[in-house]
Structures are given as structure tokens and as C-alpha cells.
CSV table of C-alpha atoms and ligand atoms in Angstrom, one decimal:
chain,number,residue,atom,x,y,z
Q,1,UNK,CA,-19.2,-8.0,-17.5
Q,2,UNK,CA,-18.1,-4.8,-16.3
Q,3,UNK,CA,-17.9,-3.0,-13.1
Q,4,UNK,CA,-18.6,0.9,-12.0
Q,5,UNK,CA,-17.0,3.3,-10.7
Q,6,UNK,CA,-18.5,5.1,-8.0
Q,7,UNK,CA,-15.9,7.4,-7.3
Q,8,UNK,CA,-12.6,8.4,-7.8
Q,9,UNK,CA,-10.8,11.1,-6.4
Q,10,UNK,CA,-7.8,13.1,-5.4
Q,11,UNK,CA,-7.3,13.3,-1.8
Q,12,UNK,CA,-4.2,14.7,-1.2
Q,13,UNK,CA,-1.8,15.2,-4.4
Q,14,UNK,CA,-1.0,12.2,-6.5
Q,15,UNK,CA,-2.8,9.7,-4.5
Q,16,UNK,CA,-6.6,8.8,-5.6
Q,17,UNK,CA,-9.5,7.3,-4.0
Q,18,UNK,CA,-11.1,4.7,-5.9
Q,19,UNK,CA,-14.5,3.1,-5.4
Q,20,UNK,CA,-15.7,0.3,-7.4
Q,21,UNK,CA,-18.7,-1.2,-7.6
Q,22,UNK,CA,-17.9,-5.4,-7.3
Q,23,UNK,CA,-19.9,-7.2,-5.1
Q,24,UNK,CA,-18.2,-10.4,-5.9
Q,25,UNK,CA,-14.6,-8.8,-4.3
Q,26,UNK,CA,-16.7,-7.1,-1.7
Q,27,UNK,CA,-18.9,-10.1,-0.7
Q,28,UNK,CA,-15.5,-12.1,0.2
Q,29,UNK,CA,-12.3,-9.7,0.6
Q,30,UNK,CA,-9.9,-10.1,3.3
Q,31,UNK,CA,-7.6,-8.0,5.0
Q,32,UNK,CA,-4.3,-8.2,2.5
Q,33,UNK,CA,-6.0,-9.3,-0.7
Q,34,UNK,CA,-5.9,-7.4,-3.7
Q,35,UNK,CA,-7.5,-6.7,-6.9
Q,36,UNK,CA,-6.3,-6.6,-10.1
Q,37,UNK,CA,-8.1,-3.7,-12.2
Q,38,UNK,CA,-7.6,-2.6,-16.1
Q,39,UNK,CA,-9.3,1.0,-16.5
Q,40,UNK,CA,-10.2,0.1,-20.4
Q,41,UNK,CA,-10.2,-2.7,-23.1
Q,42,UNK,CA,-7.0,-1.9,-24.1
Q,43,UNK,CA,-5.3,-0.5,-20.5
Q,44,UNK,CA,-2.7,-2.6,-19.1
Q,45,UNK,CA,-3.5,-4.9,-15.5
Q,46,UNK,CA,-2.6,-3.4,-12.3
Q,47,UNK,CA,-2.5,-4.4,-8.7
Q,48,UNK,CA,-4.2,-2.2,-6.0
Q,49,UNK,CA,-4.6,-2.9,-2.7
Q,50,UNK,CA,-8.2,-2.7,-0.8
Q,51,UNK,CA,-8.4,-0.2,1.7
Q,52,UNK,CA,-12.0,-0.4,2.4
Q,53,UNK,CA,-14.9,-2.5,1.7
Q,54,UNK,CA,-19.1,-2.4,2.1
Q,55,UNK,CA,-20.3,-5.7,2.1
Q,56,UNK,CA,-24.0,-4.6,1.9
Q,57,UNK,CA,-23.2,-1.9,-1.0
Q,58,UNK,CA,-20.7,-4.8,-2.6
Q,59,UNK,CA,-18.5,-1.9,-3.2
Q,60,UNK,CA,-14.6,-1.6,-2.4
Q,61,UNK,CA,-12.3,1.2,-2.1
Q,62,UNK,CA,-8.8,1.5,-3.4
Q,63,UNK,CA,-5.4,4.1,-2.8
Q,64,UNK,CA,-3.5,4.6,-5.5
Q,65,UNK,CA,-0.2,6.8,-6.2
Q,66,UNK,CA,-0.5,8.6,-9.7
Q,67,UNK,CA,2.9,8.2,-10.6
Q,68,UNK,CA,2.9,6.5,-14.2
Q,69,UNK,CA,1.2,6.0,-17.6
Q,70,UNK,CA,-1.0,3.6,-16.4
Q,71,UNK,CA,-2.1,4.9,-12.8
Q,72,UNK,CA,-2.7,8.3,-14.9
Q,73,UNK,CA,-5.0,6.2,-17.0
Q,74,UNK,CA,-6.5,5.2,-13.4
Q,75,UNK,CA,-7.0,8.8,-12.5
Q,76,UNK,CA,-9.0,10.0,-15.5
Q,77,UNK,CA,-12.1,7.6,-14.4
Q,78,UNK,CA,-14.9,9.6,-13.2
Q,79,UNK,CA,-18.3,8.2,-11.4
Q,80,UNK,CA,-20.3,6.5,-13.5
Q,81,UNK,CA,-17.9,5.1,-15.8
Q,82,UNK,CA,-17.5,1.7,-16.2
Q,83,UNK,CA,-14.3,-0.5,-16.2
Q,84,UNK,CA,-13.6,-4.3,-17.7
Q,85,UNK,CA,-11.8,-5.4,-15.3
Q,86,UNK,CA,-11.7,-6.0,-11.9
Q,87,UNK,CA,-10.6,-8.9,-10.6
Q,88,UNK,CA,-10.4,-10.7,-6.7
Q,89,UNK,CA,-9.9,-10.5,-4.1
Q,90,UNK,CA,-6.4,-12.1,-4.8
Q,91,UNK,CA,-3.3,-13.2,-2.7
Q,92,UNK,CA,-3.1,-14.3,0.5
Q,93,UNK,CA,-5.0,-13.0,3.2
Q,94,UNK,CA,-3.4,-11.2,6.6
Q,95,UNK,CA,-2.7,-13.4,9.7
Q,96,UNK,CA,-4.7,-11.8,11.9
Q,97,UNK,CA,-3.9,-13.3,15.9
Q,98,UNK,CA,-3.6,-12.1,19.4
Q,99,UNK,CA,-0.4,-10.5,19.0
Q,100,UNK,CA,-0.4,-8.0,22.2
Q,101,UNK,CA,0.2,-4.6,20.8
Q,102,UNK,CA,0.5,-4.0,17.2
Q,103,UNK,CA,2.1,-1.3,15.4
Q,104,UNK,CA,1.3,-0.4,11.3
Q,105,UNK,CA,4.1,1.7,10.0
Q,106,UNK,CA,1.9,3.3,7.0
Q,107,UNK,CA,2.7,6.6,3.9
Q,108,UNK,CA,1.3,6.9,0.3
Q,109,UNK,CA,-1.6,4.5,-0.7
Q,110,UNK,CA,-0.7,2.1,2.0
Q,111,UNK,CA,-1.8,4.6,4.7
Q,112,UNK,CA,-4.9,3.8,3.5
Q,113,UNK,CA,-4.2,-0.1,2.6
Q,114,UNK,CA,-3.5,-0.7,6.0
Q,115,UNK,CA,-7.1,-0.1,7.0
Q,116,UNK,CA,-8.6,-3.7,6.7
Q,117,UNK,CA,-5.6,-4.4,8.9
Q,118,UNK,CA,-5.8,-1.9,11.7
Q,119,UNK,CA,-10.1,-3.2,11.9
Q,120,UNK,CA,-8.5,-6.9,12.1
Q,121,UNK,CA,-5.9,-6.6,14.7
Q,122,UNK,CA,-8.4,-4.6,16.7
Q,123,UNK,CA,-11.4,-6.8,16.3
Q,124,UNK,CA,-9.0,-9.7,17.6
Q,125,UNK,CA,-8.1,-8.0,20.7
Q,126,UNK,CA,-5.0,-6.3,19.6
Q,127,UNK,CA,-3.8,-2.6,21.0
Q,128,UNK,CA,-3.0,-1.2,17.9
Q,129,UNK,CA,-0.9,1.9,16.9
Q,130,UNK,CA,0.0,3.4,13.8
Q,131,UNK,CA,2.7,5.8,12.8
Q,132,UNK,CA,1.6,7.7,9.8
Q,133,UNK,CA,5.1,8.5,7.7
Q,134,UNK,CA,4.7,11.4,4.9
Q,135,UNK,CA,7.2,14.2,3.3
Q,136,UNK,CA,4.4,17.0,4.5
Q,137,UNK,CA,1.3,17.9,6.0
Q,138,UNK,CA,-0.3,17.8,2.9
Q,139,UNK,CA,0.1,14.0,2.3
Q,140,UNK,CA,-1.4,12.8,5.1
Q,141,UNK,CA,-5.1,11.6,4.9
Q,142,UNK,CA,-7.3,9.2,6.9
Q,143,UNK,CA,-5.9,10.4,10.4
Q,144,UNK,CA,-9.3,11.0,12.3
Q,145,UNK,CA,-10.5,7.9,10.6
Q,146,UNK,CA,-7.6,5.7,12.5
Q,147,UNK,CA,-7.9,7.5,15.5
Q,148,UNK,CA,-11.2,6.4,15.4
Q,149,UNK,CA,-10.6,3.4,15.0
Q,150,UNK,CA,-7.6,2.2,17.1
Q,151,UNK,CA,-5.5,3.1,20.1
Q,152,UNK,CA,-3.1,5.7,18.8
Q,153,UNK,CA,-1.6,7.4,15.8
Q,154,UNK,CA,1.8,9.6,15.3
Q,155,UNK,CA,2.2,10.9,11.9
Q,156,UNK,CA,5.8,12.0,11.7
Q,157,UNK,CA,7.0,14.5,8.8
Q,158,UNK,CA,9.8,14.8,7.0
Q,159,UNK,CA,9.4,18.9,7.2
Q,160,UNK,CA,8.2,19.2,10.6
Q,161,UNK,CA,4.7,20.6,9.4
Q,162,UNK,CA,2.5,18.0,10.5
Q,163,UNK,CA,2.9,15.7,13.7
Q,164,UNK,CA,6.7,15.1,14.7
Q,165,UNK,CA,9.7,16.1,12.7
Q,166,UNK,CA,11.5,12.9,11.3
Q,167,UNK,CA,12.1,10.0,9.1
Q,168,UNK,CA,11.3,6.7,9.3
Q,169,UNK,CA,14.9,6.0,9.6
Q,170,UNK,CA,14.0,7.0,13.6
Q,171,UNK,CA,11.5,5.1,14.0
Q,172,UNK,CA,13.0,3.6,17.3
Q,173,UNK,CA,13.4,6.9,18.9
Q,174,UNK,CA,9.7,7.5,18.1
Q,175,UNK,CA,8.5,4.6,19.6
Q,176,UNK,CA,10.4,5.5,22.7
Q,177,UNK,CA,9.0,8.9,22.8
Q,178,UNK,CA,5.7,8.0,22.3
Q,179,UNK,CA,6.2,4.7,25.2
Q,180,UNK,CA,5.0,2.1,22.8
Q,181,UNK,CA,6.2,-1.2,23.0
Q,182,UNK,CA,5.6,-3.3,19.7
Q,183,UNK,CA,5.4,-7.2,19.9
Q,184,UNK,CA,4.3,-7.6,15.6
Q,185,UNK,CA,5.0,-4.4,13.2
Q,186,UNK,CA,2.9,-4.0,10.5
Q,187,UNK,CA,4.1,-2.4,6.8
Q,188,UNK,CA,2.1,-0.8,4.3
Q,189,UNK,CA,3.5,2.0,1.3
Q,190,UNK,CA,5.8,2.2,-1.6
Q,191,UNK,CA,9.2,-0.5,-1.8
Q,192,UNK,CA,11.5,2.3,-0.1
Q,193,UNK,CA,9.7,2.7,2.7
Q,194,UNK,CA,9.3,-0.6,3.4
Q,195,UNK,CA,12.7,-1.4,2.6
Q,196,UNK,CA,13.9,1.0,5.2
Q,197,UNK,CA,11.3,-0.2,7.8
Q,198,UNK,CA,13.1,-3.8,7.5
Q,199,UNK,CA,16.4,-1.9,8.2
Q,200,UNK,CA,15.2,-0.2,11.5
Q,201,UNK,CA,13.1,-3.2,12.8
Q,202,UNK,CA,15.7,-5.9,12.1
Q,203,UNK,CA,18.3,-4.8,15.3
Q,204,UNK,CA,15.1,-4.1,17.0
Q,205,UNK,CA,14.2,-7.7,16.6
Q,206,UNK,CA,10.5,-6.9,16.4
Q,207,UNK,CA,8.5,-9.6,13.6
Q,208,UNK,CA,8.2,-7.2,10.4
Q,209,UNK,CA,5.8,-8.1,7.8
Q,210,UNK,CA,5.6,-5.7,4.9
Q,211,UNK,CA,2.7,-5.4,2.5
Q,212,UNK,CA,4.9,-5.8,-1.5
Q,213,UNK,CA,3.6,-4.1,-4.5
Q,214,UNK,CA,5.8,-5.2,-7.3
Q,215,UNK,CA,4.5,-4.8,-11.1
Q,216,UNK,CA,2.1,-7.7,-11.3
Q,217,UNK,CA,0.9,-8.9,-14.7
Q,218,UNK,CA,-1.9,-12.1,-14.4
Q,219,UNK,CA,-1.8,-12.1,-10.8
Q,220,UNK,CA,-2.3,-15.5,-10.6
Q,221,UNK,CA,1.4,-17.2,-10.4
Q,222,UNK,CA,1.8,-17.6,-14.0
Q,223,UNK,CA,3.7,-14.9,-15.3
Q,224,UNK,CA,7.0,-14.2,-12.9
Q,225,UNK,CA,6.8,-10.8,-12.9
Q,226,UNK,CA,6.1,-10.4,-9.3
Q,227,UNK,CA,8.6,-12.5,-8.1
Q,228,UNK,CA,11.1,-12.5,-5.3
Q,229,UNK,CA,13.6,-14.0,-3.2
Q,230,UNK,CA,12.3,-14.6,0.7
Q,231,UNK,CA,14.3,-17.0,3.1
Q,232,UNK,CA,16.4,-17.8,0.0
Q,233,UNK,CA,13.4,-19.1,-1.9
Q,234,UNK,CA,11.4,-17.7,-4.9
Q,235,UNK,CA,8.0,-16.7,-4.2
Q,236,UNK,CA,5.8,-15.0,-6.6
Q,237,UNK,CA,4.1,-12.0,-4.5
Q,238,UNK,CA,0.0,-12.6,-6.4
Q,239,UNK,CA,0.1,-15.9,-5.0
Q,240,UNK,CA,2.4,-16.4,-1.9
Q,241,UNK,CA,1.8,-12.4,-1.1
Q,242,UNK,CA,2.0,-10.0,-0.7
Q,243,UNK,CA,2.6,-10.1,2.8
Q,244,UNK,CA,6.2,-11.4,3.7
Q,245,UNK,CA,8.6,-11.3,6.6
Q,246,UNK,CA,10.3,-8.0,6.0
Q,247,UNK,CA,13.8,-9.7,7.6
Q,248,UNK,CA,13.5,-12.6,4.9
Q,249,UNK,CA,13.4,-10.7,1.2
Q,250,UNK,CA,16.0,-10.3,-0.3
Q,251,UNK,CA,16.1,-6.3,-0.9
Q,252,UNK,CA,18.7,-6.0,-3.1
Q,253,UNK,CA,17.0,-8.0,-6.2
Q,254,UNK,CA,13.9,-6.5,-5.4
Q,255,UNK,CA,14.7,-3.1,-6.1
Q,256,UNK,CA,17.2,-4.1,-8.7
Q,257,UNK,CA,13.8,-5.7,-10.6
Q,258,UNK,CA,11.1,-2.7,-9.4
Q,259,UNK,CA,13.6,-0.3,-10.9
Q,260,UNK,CA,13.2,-2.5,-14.3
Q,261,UNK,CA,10.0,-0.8,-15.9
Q,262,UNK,CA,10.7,2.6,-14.2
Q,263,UNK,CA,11.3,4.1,-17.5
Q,264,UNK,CA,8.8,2.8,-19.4
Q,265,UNK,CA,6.1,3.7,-16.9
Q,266,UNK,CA,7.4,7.5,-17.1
Q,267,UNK,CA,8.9,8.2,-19.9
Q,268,UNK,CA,5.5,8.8,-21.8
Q,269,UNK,CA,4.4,11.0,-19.2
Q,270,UNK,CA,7.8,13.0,-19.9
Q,271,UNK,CA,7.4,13.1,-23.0
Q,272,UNK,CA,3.9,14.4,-23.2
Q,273,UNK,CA,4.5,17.0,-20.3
Q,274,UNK,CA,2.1,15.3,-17.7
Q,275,UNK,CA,4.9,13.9,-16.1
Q,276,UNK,CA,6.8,16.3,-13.2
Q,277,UNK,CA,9.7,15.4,-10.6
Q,278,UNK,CA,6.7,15.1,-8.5
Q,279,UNK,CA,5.1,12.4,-9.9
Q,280,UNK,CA,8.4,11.0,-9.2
Q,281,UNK,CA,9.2,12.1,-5.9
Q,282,UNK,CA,6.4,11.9,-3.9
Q,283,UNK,CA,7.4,9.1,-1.8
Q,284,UNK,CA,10.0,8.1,0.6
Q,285,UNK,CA,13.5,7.4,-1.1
Q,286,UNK,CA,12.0,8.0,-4.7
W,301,LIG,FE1,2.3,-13.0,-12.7
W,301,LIG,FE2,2.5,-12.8,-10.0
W,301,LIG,S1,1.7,-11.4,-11.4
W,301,LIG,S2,3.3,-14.4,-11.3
């Protein structure tokens, strides 16, 4: 069995669209699943999260950060190729409700991850926001396609060039400028920035759950790699995830144990010259 690739593409630097012909994902993903994909026989497993899907076409769309051996790997498949591996749609699904008014705090691949979400919450009767966090202009993507879609989006950056100047770390005075009133806050984007959106939301008191993408290997609960500490019990993010209540993980361990394969993941690319401080820096905190 394998599956093709449709396309795959860079849409802003170091982050890749990737669509993937899978009917058998397609015909049954959810908003919050994942897939697990390996780009050849010999390519290691990777998690990536669905940020669109045709149900007709049976084809599904992926973000991705380039920002390692194997996501480089990723980035050198071209249409028509074909792929062993493509597994889902794993984890468990989003709990979509009747929340009031939503807000999806979004950068990197998970602007585009939070998309099954944002159709969701609005499909359910939700008002929905979304503020759009990036370094610079040129890292934001999908804007039109959420203000299409939902009732309002703020992209703030951190150089002033695109939207509002600012940080995540002000998210509160955004929301204040911007008269939005969140009842459920919605993550989606690399460990730091989620990280810091728990810090901001938890003297807010505003339900935080945060989309986790920590190296995954089987995906299916059986190798540990994924796991973490939430309400003071171990979860494994592939099968109890990756959605959790951003006020229950225990942060500390969980970038303690991201950090772990850092090296490994870069170093090659160091050492063969692909690698530069931007494939390293391209995200909040990192
Ligand atoms: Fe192995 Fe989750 S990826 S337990």
C-alpha cells in the first residue's frame, strides 16, 4: 500500500503544505486527529496534524515546520511521489459544544491545524475568533481563509509588520482592545507557544485546551515516548491526545523531555550545512 502525494509546498519559510492522497483518513478524520506519516521505507514516523480534509477527493492536507532531519526529509516530496506510510486518523477527536464565543490562539503549522477546529466550533453555533501569533509578516498564512470562515481574526507580530505589534505574552491586553470576551480558548503551534498561552490564560481563568505535539513514535500507546504528566497523571498524548487542559500539564517535564532529541534532530542538518539558526528559530521561544 502506498499513498500520493498531491502536493507539497512552501508557503511561507520553513513551513510546508502537504497534501496526501488517503481516502481511508479522509473518509473519517476529525477535528484534532492526526496522522502518522513516514516519507520512505527507511524514514523515521512522524506526527502531523490535519489541517484540511476533502471527503469526496479522500485527500487530506497537513502544516509542517521544516526544522529537522526528518521534516527536511518531508520537504523534498514532490507531486506525484508516493509515500508508505500514512496512517489515521489517530488520537482523540476535539470536543466540539456550544461554548459561547470561542477564541483559537494559533502560529507555525498549528495556524493551519486549527482549521478543522475553527469549521467545528462554528458549525455548532460558536462565535469564533482567532488571534494569529507570528515573529513577521512573512509567517503568517491562511488569514483570508479564516476570515472567511469565522467571526474575526488579529494576527499580532512580534516586529510590528503585520497586524498589531506584540507577543503572546499580551494576549489579555489584546483581547481587551479588540472587545472579545472568551468563554473556551483554543491552542494550536509549537510547545513554547503553547506553554506561554497556559501562563497568560491561567489568571484569566478562561478553559485552555492546547493541541501537544511531542515526538511520537507508534502512535498507538505503546511506546512512551509521547508521554506526559496532566492533573498529576501520565497520559500518553497518541492515545489520550493531543488535546489537554493547558492548566493541567505539567510544563516543566514536558519541555525537559521535548528538549531530549533536539540534538539529534539537528545536528545532521549542522553538520551537512542545511541546517541555519533559522531552522531553529522560527518559532516562538525557540
Ligand atoms: Fe508511542 Fe504515544 S507515540 S505511546
Amino acid at each position: 500500500m502506498s499513498y500520493k502525494i498531491i502536493e507539497r509546498r512552501m508557503i511561507v519559510p520553513n513551513i510546508h503544505e502537504l497534501v496526501v492522497e488517503a481516502p481511508h483518513v479522509a473518509s473519517s478524520v476529525r477535528p484534532g486527529n492526526f496522522v502518522i506519516i513516514r516519507p520512505n521505507e527507511i524514514g523515521e514516523r512522524m506526527p502531523l496534524s490535519v489541517a484540511d480534509f476533502d471527503r469526496e477527493l479522500g485527500t487530506v492536507t497537513s502544516m509542517f515546520q521544516e526544522v529537522g532531519e526528518s521534516t527536511m526529509k518531508l520537504a523534498l516530496l514532490k507531486p506525484g511521489m508516493e509515500i508508505p506510510t500514512y496512517a489515521g486518523p489517530l488520537g482523540v477527536e476535539s470536543k466540539i459544544d456550544k461554548f459561547g464565543t470561542c477564541l483559537l490562539v494559533s502560529g507555525c503549522f498549528g495556524i493551519g491545524a486549527s482549521y478543522p477546529l475553527a469549521r467545528a466550533l462554528k458549525e455548532a453555533g460558536n462565535k469564533v475568533y482567532m488571534v494569529i501569533e507570528a515573529r513577521a509578516k512573512y509567517l503568517v498564512y491562511w488569514e483570508e481563509k479564516f476570515r472567511e470562515l469565522i467571526d474575526g481574526v488579529t494576527v499580532i507580530t512580534r516586529d510590528g509588520s503585520h497586524g498589531q505589534k506584540g507577543h503572546i505574552t499580551g494576549l489579555g491586553e489584546v483581547l481587551k482592545r479588540n472587545k472579545i470576551e472568551p468563554d473556551r480558548i483554543f491552542g494550536n503551534g509549537c510547545t513554547f507557544l503553547m506553554k506561554l498561552l497556559s501562563d497568560v490564560t491561567r489568571p484569566m481563568e478562561i478553559k485552555t485546551i492546547v493541541s501537544m505535539n511531542p515526538i511520537m513514535i507508534d502512535g498507538t500507546g505503546m511506546c512512551g515516548v509521547c508521554r506526559l504528566t496532566v492533573d498529576g497523571e501520565i497520559k500518553f498524548a497518541c492515545v489520550d491526545g493531543p488535546e489537554f487542559d493547558a492548566h493541567l500539564i505539567d510544563w516543566e517535564e514536558f519541555l525537559m523531555r521535548r528538549k531530549t532529541y533536539n540534538e539529534e534532530e539537528v545536528e545532521p542538518l549542522r553538520r551537512s550545512g542545511a541546517g541555519t539558526e533559522k531552522h531553529l528559530h522560527s518559532c516562538t521561544g525557540v
